[in-house]
Coordinates of C-alpha atoms in Angstrom, one line a residue:
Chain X
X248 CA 0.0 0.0 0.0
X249 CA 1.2 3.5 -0.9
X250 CA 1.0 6.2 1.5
X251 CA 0.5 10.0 0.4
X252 CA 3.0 12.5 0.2
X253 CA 2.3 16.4 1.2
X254 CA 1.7 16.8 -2.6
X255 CA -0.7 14.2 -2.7
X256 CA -2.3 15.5 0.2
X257 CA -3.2 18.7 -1.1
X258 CA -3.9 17.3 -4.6
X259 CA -6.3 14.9 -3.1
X260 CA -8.1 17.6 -1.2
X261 CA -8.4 20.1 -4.4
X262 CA -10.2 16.9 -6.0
X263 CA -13.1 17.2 -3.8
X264 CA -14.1 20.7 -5.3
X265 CA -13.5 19.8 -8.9
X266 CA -16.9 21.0 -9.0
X267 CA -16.4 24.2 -8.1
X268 CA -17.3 25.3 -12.1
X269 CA -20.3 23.5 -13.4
X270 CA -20.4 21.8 -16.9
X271 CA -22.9 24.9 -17.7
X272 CA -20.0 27.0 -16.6
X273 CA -21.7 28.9 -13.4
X274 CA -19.3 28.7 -10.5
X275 CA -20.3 27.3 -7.0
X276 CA -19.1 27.7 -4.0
X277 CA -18.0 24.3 -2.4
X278 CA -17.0 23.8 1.1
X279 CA -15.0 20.8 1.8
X280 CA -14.3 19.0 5.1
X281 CA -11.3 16.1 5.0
X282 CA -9.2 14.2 7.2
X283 CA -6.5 12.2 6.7
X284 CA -6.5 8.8 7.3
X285 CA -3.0 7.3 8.6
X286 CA -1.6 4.2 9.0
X287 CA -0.2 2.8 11.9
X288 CA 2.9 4.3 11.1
X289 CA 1.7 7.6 10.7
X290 CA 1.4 7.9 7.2
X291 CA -1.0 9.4 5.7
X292 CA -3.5 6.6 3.3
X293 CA -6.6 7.8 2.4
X294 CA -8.5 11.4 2.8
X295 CA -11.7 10.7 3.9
X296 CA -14.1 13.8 3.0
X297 CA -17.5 15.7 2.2
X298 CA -18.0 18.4 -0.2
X299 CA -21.1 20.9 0.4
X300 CA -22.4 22.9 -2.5
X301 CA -22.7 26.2 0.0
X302 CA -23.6 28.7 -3.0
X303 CA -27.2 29.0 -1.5
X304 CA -26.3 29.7 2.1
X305 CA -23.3 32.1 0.5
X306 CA -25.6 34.1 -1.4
X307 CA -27.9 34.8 1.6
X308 CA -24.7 36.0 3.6
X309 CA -23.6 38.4 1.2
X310 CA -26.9 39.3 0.4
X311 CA -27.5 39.9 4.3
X312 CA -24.2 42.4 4.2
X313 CA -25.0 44.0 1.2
X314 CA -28.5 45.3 2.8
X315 CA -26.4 45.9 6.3
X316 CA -24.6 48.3 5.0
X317 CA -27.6 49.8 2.6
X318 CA -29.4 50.3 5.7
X319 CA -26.5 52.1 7.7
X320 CA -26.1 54.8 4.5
X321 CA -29.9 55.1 4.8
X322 CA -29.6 55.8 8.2
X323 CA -26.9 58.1 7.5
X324 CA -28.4 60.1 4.6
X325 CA -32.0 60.2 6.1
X326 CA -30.9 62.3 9.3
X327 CA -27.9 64.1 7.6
X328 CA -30.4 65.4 5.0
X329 CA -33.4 65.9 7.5
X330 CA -31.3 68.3 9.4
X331 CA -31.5 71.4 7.2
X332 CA -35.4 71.2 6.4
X333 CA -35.6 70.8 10.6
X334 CA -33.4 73.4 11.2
X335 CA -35.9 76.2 9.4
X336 CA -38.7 74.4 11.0
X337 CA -36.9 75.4 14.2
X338 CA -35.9 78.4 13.8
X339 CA -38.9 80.0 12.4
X340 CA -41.4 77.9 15.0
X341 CA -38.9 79.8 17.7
X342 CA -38.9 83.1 15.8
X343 CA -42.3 83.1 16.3
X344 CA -42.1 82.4 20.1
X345 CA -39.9 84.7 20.6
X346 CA -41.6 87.6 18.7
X347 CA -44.9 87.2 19.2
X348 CA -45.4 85.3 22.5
X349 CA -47.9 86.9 24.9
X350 CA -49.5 89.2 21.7
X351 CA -51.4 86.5 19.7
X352 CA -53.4 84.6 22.8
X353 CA -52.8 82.2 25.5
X354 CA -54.3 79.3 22.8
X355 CA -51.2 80.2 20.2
X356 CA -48.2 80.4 22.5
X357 CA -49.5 77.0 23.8
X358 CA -49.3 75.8 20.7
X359 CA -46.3 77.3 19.2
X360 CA -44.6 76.2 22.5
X361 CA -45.7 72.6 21.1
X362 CA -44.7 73.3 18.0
X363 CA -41.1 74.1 19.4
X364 CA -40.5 71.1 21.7
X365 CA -41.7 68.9 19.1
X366 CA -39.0 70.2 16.5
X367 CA -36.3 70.0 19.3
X368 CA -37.6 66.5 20.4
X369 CA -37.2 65.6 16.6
X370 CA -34.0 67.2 16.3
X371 CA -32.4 65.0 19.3
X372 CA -34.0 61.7 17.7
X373 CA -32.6 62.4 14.1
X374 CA -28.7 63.6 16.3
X375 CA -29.1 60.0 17.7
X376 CA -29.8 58.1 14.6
X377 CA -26.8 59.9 12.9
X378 CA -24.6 59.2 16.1
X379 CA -26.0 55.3 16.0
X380 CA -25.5 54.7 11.9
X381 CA -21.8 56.4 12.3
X382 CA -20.9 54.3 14.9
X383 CA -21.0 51.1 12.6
X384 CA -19.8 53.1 9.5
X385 CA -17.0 54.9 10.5
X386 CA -13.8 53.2 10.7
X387 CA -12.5 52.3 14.5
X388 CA -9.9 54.1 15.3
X389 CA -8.7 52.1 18.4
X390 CA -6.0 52.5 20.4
X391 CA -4.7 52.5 24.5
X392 CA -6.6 54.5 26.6
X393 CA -7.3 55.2 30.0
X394 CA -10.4 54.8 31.4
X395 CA -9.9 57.1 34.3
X396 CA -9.6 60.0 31.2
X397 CA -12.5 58.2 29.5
X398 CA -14.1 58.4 32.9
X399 CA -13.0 62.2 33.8
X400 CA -14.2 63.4 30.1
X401 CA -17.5 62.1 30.8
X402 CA -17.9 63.9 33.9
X403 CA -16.8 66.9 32.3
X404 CA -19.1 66.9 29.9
X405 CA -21.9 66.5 31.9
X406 CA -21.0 69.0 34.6
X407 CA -23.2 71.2 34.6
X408 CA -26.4 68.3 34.5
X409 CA -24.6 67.3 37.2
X410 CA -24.4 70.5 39.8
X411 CA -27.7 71.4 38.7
X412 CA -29.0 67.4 40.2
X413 CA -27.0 67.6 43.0
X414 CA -25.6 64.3 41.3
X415 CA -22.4 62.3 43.5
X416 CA -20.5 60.7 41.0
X417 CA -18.1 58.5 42.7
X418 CA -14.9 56.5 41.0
X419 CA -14.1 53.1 42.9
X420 CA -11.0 53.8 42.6
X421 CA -7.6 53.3 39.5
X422 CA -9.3 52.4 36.7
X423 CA -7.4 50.3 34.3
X424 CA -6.6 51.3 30.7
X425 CA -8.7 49.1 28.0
X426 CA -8.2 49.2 23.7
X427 CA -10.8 50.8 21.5
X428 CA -12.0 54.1 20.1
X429 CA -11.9 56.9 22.6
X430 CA -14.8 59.1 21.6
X431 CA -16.6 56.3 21.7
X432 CA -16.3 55.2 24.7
X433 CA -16.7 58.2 26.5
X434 CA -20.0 58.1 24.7
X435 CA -20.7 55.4 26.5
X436 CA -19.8 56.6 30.1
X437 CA -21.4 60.2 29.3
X438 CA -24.8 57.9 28.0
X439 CA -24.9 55.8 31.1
X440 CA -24.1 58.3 34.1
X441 CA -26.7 61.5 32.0
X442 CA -29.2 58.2 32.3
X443 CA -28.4 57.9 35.9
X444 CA -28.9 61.3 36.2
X445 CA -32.5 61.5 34.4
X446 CA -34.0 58.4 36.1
X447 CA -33.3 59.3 40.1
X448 CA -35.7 59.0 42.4
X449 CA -37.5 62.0 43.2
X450 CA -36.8 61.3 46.8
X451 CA -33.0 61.6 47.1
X452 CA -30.4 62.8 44.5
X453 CA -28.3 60.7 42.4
X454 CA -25.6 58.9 43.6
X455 CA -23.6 57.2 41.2
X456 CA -20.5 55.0 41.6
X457 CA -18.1 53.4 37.8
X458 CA -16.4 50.6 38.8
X459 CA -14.1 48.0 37.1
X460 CA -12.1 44.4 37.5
X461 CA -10.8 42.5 35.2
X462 CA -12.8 39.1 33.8
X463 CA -11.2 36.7 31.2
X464 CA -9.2 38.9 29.5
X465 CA -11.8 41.8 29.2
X466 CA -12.3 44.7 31.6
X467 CA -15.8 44.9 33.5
X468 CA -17.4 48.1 33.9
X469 CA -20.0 49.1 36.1
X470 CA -22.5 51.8 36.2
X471 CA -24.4 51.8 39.2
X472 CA -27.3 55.0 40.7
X473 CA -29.6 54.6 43.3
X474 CA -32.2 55.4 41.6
X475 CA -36.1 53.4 41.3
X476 CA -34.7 50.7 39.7
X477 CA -35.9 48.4 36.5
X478 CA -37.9 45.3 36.6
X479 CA -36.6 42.0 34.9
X480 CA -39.3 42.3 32.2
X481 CA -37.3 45.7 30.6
X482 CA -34.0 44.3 30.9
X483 CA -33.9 43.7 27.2
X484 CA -36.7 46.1 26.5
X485 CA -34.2 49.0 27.0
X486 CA -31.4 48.7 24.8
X487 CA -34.3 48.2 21.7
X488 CA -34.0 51.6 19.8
X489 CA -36.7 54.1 20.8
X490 CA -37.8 52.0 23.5
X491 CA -38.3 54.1 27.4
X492 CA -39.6 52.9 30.4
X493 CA -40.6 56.9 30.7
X494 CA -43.5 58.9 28.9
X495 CA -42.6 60.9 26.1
X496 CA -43.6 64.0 27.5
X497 CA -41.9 64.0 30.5
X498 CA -38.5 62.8 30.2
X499 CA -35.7 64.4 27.5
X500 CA -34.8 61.0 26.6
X501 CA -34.8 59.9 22.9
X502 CA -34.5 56.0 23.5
X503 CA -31.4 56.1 21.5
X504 CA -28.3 56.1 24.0
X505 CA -28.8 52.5 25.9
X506 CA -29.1 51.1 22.3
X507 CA -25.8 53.5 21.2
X508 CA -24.2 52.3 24.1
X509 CA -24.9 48.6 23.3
X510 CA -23.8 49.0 19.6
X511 CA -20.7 50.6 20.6
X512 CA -19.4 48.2 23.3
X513 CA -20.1 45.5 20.6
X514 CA -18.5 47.3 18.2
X515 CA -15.4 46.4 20.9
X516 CA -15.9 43.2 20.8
X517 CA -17.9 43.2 24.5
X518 CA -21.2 42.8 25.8
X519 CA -23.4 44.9 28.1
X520 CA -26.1 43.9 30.2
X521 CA -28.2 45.5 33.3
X522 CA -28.9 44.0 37.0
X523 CA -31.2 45.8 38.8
X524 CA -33.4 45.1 41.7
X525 CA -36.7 47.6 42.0
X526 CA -35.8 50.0 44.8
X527 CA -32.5 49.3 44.9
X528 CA -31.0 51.4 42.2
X529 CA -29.5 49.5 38.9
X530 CA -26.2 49.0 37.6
X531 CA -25.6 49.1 34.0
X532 CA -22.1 46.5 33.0
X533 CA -20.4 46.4 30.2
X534 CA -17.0 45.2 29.4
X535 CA -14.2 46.3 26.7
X536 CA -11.0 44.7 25.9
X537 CA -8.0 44.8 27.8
X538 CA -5.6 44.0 24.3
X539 CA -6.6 44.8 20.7
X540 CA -8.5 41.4 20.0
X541 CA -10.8 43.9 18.0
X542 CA -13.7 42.3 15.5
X543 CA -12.7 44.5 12.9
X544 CA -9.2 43.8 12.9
X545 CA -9.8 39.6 12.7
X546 CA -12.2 39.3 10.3
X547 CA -13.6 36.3 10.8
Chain V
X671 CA -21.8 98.2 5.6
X672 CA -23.0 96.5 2.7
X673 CA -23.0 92.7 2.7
X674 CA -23.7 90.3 -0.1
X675 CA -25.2 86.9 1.0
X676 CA -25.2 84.1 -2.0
X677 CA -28.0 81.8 -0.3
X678 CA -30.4 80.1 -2.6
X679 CA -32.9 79.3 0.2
X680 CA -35.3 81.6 0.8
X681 CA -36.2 80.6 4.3
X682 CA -32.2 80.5 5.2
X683 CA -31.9 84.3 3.7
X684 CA -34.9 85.3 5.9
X685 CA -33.3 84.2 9.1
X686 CA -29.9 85.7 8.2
X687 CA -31.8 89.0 7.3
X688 CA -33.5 88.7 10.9
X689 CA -30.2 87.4 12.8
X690 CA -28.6 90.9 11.2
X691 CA -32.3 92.7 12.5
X692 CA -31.7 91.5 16.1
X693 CA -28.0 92.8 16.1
X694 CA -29.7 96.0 15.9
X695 CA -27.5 97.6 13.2
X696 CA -28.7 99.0 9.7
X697 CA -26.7 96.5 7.1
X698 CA -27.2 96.7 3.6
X699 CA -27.8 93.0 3.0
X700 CA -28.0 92.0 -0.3
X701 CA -28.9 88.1 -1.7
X702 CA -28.3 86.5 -4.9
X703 CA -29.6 83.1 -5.1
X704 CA -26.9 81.0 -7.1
X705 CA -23.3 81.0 -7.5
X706 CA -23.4 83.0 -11.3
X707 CA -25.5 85.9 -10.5
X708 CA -22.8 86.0 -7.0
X709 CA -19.8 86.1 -9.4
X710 CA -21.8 88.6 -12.0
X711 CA -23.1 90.7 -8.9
X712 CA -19.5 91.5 -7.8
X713 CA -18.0 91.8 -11.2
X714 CA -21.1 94.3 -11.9
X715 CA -21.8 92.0 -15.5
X716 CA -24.8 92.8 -16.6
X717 CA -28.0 94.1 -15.0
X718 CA -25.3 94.5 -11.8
X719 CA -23.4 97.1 -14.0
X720 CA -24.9 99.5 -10.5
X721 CA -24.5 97.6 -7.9
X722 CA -21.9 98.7 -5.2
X723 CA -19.1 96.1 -4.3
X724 CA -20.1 94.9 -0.8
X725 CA -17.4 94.8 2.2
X726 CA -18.1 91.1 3.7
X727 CA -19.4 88.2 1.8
X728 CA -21.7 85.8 3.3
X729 CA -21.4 82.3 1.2
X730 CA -23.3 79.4 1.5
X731 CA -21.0 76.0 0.0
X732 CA -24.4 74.3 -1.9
X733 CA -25.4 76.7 -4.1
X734 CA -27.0 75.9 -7.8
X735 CA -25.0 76.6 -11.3
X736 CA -21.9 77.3 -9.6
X737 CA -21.0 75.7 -6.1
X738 CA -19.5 78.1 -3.0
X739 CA -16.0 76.3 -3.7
X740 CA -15.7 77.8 -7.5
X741 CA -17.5 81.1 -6.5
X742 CA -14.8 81.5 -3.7
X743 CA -12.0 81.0 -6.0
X744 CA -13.7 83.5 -8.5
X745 CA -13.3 86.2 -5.9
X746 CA -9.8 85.1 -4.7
X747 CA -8.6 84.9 -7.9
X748 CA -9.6 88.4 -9.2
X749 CA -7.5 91.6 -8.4
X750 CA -10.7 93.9 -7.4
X751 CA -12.2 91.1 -5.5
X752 CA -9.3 89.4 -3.4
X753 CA -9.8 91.6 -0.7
X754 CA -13.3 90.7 0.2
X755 CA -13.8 89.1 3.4
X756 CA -15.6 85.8 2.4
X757 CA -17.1 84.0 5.7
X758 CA -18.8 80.9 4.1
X759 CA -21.9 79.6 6.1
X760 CA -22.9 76.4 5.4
X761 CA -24.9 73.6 7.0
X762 CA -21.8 70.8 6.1
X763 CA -19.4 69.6 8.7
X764 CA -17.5 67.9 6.3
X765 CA -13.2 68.2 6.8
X766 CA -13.3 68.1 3.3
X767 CA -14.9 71.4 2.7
X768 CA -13.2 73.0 5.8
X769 CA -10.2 72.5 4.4
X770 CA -10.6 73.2 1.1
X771 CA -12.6 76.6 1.5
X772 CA -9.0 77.6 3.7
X773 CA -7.0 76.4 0.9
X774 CA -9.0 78.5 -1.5
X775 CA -8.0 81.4 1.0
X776 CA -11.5 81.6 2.5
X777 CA -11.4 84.0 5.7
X778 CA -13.3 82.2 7.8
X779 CA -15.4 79.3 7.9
X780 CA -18.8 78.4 10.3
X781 CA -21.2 76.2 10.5
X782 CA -25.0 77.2 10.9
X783 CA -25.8 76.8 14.4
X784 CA -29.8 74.2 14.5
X785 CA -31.2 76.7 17.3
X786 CA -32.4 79.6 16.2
X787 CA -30.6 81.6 19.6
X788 CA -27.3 80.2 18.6
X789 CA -27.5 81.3 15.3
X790 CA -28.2 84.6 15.9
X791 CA -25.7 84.9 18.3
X792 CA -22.9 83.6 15.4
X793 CA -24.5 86.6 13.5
X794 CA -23.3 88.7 16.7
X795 CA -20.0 87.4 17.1
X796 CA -20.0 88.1 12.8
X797 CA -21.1 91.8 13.2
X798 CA -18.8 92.5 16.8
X799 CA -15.6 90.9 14.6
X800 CA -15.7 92.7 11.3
X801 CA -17.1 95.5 12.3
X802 CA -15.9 96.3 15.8
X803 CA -12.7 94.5 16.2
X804 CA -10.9 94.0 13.0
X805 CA -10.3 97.3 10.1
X806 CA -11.0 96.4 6.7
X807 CA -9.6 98.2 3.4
X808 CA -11.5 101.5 1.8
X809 CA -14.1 100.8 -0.2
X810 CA -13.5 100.5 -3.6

């Protein structure tokens, strides 16, 4: 009995997609699967193997990538392109108010002071929709950063949200540094503690304490407030897109940041969840990577 | 002062009129609606042949017939125009156009504020610079 050499080998796999053109000439897509059998010696006698015809299923993939990415540009265009018709709507609805309030009637500054927070309420939904389709389209600049900075950035931005809440923002301590995109991320920090923020309990102002330690590899970040709480049924609810657990007239919320959040910790390559027990305050977690193990730099 | 603003948006040339209004000052605001009749206006072609050349120009980037890029180097690229202030106004954050309006030896570039109060305010800030705080050449 003859055993294979490396030449064989390969030769002998290559066979199994000879039918990767068919006799009408349209090419396939094979996928094969082969192991070697050996003989008690260790050589190599026989490949044993199956070859799929997987044109179908890669059709569908592409075809599921290709509309992906139509969808993102749509996103894109749609609220890049709104933002010019919304901005006269805006301006004049405010002109008005701020022209002719208190000379046309009690009825017509009620309404034009509809008018207004509905543009600006519109406004903030189509800023979200453009900050959500740019976080998959853009490319990821990642690189080392601290989270304290992440951290500190976040609080800056949100200073003056936070004086005028009498908000505690507390850091538990050194945080460690993590790899991805740094705007991003302090998106995600400046989403999660201006949620803390909104949702308090009208009893006692916000306290809120970012935390991390390390798990497999990844860091783990915590977001915690004392505020009412969420029951398990909203866990998931929350990070849909234009879901709230809040009416729409009486929060400033545009049920955009949980889901931005979401998209851009798994942009990263990490996951992000919520534990919460009703009364008790909830903690939103997420985690990053510690080294660049990045989805867009291993394409799979 | 007399300002020429190349808007073809009616709406957008009504608030710029009214953000110049709220300053309080009397401007001679003029609009042409696409980027020929800007070029013709200040080169007096024409039914222009009267006009005045304005101090400041007030440029929007997407104009029709002629974008805000080619009317800019029109104006930088002519003797009697080059000294024109051009401030181009435009609703586009792209890098692309910030950079290239500088190349073309725009003088300033700004982006149109959504809220109407921050708006007016950049028409403020437009009025207290080349008015109050920097000198500009003679008129021609």
């Amino acid at each position: 009995m003859t055993t294979l050499d490396s030449a064989q080998f390969s030769a002998a796999l290559t066979a199994l997609s000879d039918d990767s053109v068919r006799k009408d000439g349209e090419e396939r897509w094979i996928r094969d699967r082969g192991f070697p059998v050996r003989d008690k010696d260790g050589k190599v006698r026989r490949i044993v193997g199956v070859a799929d015809d997987v044109s179908e299923t890669r059709k569908a993939q592409q075809e599921l990538l290709r509309s992906n990415a139509d969808l993102e540009r749509f996103a894109y265009l749609a609220s890049h392109d709104l933002q010019e018709p919304l901005r006269m709507v805006t301006s004049f609805v405010q002109l008005l108010q701020k022209r002719y309030e208190g000379e046309l009637g009690s009825d017509a500054d009620e309404y034009i002071s509809h008018a207004v927070s509905g543009a600006e309420r519109m406004r903030r939904l189509i800023n979200g929709l453009l900050a959500l389709s740019r976080v998959d389209s853009r490319d990821l600049k990642a690189e080392r950063v601290s989270s304290n900075v992440l951290v500190r950035d976040a609080i800056a931005d949100l200073k003056v949200a936070i004086e005028e809440s009498g908000s505690k923002v507390k850091v538990g301590g050194n945080l460690p540094a993590v790899y991805g995109a740094k705007a991003q991320l302090t998106e995600v920090f400046q989403n999660l503690i201006s949620n803390a923020i909104k949702s308090a309990s009208p009893d006692r102002p916000p306290e809120i304490r970012v935390t991390a330690r390390d798990r497999d590899g990844m860091v783990e970040f915590s977001v915690s407030d004392n505020g009412p709480g969420i029951e398990e049924k909203d866990f998931e609810r929350i990070f849909e897109i234009f879901q709230r657990l809040e009416k729409a007239q009486d929060e400033k919320g545009t049920g955009i940041g949980l889901s931005l959040c979401r998209r851009i910790v798994e942009r990263h390559g990490g996951k992000m969840w919520v534990k919460s027990e009703p009364g008790e305050g909830s903690s939103f977690v997420f985690t990053i990577p510690l080294q660049s193990t990045l989805p867009a730099e291993n394409p799979a | 002062m007399r300002i020429l603003l190349v808007e073809d948006n009616p709406a957008e040339a009504c608030l710029t009129r009214e953000g110049f209004a709220d300053v309080g000052l009397i401007h001679e605001l003029r609009v042409v609606d696409d980027g020929e009749k800007a070029t013709a206006f200040l080169r007096r072609e024409g039914n222009c042949a009267n006009e005045e050349v304005p101090d400041l120009v007030l440029l929007d980037l997407n104009l029709p017939k002629k974008c805000g890029h080619e009317v800019l180097k029109d104006i930088k690229s002519d003797p009697d125009l080059l000294h024109i202030p051009v401030l181009v106004v435009t609703n586009s954050h792209a890098m692309d156009d910030i950079e290239k309006v500088y190349r073309s030896n725009g003088n300033c570039y700004l982006v149109k504020p959504p809220d109407l109060n921050d708006f007016f305010s950049m028409v403020r800030r437009i009025v207290d610079f080349w008015w109050d705080t920097a000198r500009l050449p003679p008129a021609v």
